[in-house]
JSON list of C-alpha atoms in Angstrom, two decimals:
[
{"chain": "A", "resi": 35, "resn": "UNK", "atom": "CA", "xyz": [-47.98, -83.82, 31.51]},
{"chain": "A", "resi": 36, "resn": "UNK", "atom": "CA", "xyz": [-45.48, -86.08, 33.52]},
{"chain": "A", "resi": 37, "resn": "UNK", "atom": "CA", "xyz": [-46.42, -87.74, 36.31]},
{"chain": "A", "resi": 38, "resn": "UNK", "atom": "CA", "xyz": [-44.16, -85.98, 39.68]},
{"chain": "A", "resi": 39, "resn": "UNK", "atom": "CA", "xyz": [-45.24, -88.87, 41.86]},
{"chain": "A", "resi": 40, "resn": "UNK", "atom": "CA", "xyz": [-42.93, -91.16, 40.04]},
{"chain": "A", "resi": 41, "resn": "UNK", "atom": "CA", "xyz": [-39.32, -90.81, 38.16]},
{"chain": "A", "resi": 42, "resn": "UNK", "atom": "CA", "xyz": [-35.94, -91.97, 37.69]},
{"chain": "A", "resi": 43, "resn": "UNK", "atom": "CA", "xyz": [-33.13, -90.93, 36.40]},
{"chain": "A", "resi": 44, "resn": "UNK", "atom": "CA", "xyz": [-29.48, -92.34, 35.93]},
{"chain": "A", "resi": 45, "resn": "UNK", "atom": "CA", "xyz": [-25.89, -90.50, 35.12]},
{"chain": "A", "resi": 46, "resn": "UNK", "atom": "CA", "xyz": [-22.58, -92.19, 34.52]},
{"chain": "A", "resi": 47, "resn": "UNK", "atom": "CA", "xyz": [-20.24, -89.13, 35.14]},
{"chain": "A", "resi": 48, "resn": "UNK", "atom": "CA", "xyz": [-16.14, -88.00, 35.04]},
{"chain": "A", "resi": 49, "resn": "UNK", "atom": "CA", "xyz": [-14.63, -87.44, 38.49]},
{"chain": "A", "resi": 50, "resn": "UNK", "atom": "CA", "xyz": [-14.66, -83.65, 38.07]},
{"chain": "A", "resi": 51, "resn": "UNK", "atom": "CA", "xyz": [-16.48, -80.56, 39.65]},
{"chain": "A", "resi": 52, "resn": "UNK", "atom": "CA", "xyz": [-18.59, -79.97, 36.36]},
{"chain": "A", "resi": 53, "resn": "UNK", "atom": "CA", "xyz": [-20.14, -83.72, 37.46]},
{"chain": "A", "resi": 54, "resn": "UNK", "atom": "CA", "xyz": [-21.01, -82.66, 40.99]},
{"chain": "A", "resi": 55, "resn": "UNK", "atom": "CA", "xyz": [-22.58, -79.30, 39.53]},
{"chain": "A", "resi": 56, "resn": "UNK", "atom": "CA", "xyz": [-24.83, -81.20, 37.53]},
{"chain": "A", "resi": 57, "resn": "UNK", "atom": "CA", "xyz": [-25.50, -83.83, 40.04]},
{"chain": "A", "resi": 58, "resn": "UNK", "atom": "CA", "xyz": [-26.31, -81.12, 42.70]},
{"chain": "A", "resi": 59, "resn": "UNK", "atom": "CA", "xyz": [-28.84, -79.60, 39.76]},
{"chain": "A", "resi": 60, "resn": "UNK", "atom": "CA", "xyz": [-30.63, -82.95, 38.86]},
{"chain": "A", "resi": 61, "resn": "UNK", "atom": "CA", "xyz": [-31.23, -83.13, 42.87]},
{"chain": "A", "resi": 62, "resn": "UNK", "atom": "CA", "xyz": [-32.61, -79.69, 43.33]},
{"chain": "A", "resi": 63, "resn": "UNK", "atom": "CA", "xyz": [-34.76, -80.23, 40.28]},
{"chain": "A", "resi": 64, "resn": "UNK", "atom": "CA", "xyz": [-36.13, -83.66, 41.59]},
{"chain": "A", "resi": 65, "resn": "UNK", "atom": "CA", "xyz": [-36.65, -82.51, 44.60]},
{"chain": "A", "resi": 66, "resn": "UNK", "atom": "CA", "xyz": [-38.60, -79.79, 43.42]},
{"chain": "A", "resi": 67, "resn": "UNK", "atom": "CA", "xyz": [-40.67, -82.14, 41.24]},
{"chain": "A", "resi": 68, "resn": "UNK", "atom": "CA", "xyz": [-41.04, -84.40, 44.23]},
{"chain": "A", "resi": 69, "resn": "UNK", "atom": "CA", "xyz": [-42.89, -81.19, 45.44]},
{"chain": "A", "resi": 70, "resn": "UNK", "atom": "CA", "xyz": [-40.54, -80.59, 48.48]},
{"chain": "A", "resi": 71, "resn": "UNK", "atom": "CA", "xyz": [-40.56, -76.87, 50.23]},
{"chain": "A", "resi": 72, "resn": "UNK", "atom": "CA", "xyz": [-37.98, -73.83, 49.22]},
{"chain": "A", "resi": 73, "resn": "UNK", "atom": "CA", "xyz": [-36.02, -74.70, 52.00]},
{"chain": "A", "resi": 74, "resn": "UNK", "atom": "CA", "xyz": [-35.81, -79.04, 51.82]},
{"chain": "A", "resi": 75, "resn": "UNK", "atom": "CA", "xyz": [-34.93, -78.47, 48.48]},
{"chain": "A", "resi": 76, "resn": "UNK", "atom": "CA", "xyz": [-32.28, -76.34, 49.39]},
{"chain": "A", "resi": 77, "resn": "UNK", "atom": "CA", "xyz": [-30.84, -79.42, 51.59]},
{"chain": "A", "resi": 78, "resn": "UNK", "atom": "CA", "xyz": [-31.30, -82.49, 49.51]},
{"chain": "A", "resi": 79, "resn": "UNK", "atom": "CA", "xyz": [-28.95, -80.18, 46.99]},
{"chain": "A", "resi": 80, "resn": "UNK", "atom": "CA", "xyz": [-26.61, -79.79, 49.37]},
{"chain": "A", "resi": 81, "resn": "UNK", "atom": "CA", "xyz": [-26.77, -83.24, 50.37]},
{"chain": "A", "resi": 82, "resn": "UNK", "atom": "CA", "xyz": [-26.05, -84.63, 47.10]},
{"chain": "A", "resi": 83, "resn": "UNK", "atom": "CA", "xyz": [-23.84, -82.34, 46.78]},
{"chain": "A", "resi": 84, "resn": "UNK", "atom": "CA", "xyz": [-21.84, -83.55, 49.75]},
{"chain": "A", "resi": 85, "resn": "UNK", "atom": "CA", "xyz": [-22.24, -86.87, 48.04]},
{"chain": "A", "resi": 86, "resn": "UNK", "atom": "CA", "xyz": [-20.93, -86.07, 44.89]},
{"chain": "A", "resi": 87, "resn": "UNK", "atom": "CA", "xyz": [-17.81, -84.53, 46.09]},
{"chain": "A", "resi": 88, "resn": "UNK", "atom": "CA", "xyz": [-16.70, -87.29, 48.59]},
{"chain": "A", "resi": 89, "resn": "UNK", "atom": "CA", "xyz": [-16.98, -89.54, 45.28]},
{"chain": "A", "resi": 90, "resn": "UNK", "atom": "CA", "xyz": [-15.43, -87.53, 43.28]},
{"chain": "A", "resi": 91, "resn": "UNK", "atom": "CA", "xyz": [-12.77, -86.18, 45.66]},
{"chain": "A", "resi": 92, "resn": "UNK", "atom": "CA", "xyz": [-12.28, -89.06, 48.26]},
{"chain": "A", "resi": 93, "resn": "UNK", "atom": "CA", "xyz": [-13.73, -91.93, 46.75]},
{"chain": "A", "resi": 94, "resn": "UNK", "atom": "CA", "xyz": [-11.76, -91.71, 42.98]},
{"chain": "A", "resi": 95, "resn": "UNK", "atom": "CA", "xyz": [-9.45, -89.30, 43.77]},
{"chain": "A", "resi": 96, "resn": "UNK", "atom": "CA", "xyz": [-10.32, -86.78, 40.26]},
{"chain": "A", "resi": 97, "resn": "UNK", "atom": "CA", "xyz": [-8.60, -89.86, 38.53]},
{"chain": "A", "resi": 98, "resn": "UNK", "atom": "CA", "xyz": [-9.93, -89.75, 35.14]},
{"chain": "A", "resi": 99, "resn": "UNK", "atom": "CA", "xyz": [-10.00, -93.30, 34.44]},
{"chain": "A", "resi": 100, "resn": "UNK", "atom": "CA", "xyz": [-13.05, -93.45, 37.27]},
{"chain": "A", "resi": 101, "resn": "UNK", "atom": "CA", "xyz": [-16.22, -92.17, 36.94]},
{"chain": "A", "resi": 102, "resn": "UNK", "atom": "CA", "xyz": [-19.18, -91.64, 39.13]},
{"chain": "A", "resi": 103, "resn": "UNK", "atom": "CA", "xyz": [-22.78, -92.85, 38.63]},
{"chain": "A", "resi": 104, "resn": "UNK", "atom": "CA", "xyz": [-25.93, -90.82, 40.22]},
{"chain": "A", "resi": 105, "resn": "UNK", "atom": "CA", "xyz": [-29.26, -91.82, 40.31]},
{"chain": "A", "resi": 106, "resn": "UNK", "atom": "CA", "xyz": [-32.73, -90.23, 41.17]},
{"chain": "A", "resi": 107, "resn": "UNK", "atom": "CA", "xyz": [-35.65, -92.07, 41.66]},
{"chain": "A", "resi": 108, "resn": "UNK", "atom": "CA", "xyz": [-39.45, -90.02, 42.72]},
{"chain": "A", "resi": 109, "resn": "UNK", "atom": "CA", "xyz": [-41.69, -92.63, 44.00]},
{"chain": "A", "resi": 110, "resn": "UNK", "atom": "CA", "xyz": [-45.07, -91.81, 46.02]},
{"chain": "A", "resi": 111, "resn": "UNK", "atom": "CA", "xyz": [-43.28, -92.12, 49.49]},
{"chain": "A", "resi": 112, "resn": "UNK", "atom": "CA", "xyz": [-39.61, -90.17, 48.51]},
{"chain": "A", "resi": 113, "resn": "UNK", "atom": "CA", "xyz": [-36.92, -89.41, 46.73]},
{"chain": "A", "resi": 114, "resn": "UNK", "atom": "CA", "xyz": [-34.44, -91.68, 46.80]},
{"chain": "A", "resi": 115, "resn": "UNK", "atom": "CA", "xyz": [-30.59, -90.22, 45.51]},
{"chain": "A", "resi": 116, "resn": "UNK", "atom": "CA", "xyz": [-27.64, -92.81, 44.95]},
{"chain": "A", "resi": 117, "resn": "UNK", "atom": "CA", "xyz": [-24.11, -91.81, 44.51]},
{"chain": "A", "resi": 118, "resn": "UNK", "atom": "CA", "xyz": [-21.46, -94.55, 44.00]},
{"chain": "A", "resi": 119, "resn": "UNK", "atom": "CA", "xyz": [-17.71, -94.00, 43.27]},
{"chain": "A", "resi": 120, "resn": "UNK", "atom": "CA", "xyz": [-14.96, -96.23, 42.17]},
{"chain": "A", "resi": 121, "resn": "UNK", "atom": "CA", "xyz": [-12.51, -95.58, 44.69]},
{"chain": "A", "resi": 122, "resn": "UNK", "atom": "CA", "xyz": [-11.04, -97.98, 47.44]},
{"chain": "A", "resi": 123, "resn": "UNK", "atom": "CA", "xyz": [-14.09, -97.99, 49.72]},
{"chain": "A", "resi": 124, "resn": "UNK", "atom": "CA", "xyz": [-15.24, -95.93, 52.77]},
{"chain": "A", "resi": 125, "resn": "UNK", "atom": "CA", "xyz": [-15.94, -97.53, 56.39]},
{"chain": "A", "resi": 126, "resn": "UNK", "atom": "CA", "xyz": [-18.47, -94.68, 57.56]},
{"chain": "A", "resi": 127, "resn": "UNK", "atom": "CA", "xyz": [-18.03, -95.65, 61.40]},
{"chain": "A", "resi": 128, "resn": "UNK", "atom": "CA", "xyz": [-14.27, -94.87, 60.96]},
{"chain": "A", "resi": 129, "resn": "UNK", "atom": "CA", "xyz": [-14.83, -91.13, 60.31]},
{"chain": "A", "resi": 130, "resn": "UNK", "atom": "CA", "xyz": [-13.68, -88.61, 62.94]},
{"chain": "A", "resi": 131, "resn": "UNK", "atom": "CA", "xyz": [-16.53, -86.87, 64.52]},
{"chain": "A", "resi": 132, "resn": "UNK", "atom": "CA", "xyz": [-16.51, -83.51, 63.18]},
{"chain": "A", "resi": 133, "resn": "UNK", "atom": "CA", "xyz": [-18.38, -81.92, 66.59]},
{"chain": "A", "resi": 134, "resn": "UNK", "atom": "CA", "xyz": [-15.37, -83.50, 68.72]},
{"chain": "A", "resi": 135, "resn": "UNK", "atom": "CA", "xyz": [-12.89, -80.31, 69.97]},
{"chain": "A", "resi": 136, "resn": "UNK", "atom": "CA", "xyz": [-10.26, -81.64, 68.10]},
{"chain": "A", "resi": 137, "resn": "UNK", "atom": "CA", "xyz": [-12.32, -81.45, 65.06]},
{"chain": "A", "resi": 138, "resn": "UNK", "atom": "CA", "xyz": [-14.25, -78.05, 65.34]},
{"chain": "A", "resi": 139, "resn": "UNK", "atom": "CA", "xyz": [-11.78, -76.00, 63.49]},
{"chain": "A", "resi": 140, "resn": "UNK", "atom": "CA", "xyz": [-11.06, -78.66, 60.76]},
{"chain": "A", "resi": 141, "resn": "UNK", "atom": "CA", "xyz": [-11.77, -76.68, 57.52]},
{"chain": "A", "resi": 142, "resn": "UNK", "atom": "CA", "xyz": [-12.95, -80.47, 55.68]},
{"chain": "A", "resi": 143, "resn": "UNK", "atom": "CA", "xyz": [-15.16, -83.38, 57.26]},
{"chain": "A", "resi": 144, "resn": "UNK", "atom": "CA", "xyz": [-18.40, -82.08, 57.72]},
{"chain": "A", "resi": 145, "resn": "UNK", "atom": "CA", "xyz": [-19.66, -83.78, 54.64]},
{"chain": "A", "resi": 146, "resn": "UNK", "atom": "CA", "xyz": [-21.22, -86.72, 55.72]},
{"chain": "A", "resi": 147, "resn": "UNK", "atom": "CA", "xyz": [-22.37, -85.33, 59.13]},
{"chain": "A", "resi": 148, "resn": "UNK", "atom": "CA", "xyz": [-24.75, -82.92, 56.82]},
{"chain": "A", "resi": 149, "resn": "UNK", "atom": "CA", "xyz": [-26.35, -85.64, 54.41]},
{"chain": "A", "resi": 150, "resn": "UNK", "atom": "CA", "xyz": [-27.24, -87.42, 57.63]},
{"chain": "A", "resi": 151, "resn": "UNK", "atom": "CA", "xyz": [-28.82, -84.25, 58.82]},
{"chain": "A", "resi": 152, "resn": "UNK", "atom": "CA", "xyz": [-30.22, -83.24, 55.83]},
{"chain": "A", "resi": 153, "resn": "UNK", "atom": "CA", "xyz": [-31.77, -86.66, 54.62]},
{"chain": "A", "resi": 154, "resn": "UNK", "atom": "CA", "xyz": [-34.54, -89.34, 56.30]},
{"chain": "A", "resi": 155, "resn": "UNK", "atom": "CA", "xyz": [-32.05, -91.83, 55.93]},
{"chain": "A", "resi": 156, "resn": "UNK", "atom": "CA", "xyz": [-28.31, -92.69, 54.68]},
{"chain": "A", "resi": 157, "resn": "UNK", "atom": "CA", "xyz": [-26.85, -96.06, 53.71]},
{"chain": "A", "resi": 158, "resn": "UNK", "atom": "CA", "xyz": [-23.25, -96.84, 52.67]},
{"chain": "A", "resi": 159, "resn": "UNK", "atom": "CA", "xyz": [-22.68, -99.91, 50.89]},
{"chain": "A", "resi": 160, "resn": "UNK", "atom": "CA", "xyz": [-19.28, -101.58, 49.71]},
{"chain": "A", "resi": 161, "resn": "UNK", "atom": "CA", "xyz": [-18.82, -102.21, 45.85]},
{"chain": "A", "resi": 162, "resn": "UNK", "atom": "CA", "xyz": [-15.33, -103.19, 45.69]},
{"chain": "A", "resi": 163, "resn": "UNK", "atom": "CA", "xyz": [-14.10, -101.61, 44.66]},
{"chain": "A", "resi": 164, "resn": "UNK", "atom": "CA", "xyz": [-16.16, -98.32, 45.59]},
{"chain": "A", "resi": 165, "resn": "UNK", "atom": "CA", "xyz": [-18.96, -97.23, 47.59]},
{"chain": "A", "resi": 166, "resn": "UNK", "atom": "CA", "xyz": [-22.56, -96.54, 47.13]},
{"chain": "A", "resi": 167, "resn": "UNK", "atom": "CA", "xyz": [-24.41, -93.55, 48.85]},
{"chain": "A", "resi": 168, "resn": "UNK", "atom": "CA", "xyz": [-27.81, -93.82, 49.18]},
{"chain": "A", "resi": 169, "resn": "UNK", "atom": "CA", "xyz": [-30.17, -90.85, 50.08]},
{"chain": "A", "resi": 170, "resn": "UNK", "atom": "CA", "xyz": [-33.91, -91.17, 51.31]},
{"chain": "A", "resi": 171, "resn": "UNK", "atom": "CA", "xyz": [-36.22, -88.06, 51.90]},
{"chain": "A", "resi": 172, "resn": "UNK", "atom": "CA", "xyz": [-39.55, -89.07, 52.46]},
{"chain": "A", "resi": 173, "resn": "UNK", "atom": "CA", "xyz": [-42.32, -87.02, 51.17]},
{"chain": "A", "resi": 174, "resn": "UNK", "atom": "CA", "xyz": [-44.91, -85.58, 52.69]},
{"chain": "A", "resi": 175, "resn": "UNK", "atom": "CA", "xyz": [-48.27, -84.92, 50.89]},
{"chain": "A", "resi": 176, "resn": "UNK", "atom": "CA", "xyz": [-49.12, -81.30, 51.43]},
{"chain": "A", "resi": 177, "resn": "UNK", "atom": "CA", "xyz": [-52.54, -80.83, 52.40]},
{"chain": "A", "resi": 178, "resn": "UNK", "atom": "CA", "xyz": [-55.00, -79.32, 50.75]},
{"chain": "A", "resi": 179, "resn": "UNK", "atom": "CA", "xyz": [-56.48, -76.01, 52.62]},
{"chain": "A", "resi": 180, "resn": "UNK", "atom": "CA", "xyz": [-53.76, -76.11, 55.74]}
]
């Protein structure tokens, strides 16, 4: 039997909805294997999800000549999910607060305001070109008996 405490896995995907779909299953599968609850599950897919689409969408624009890369790596302490595109680069403190008035009714932009609330932790880091997502839910040990 495998050992959940520790994994990783790595895709190098086309910028197309069929790559987010099976990024957003290899993240509710690892995240069930980390041994996360019904519900966290449920939000580190949706998370990576998030993820997959901005690279996919924003980040290479469905240009076929770019692909995306996903990675999933279980250790003891969390799951840690990286998304990179190979688009011209994102400057996450130049995104428009989706909460501000202006902004409420704005059918897109939400994306990256969700992985922050749905993860432990979210880093952005330049490629150039492209941009690297990475995704930290810690685990917590369930205890036995409680």
């Amino acid at each position: 039997m495998a050992d959940s405490t520790t994994s990783r896995v790595s895709y190098t995907l086309d910028s197309s909805l069929d790559s987010v779909n099976k990024i957003e299953q290899t993240a509710e599968l690892s995240a069930q294997r980390a041994g996360f609850d019904e519900d966290t599950v449920s939000h580190v897919a949706m998370a990576v999800r998030e993820a997959a689409v901005n690279a996919v969408l924003h980040g290479n624009s469905y240009d076929p000549n770019k692909h995306i890369t996903a990675s999933f790596e279980t250790t003891p302490e969390s799951l840690i999910v990286r998304v990179t595109d190979q688009g011209p680069g994102l400057n996450p403190d130049t995104l428009p607060d989706p909460l501000a008035p202006e902004n409420i009714l704005r059918g897109s932009g939400r994306g990256i305001f969700l992985i922050k609330a749905f993860m432990d932790e979210v880093h952005f880091r330049q490629l150039h070109p492209g941009t690297e997502l990475t995704l930290i839910k810690y685990r917590t040990p369930a205890q036995p008996g409680t």
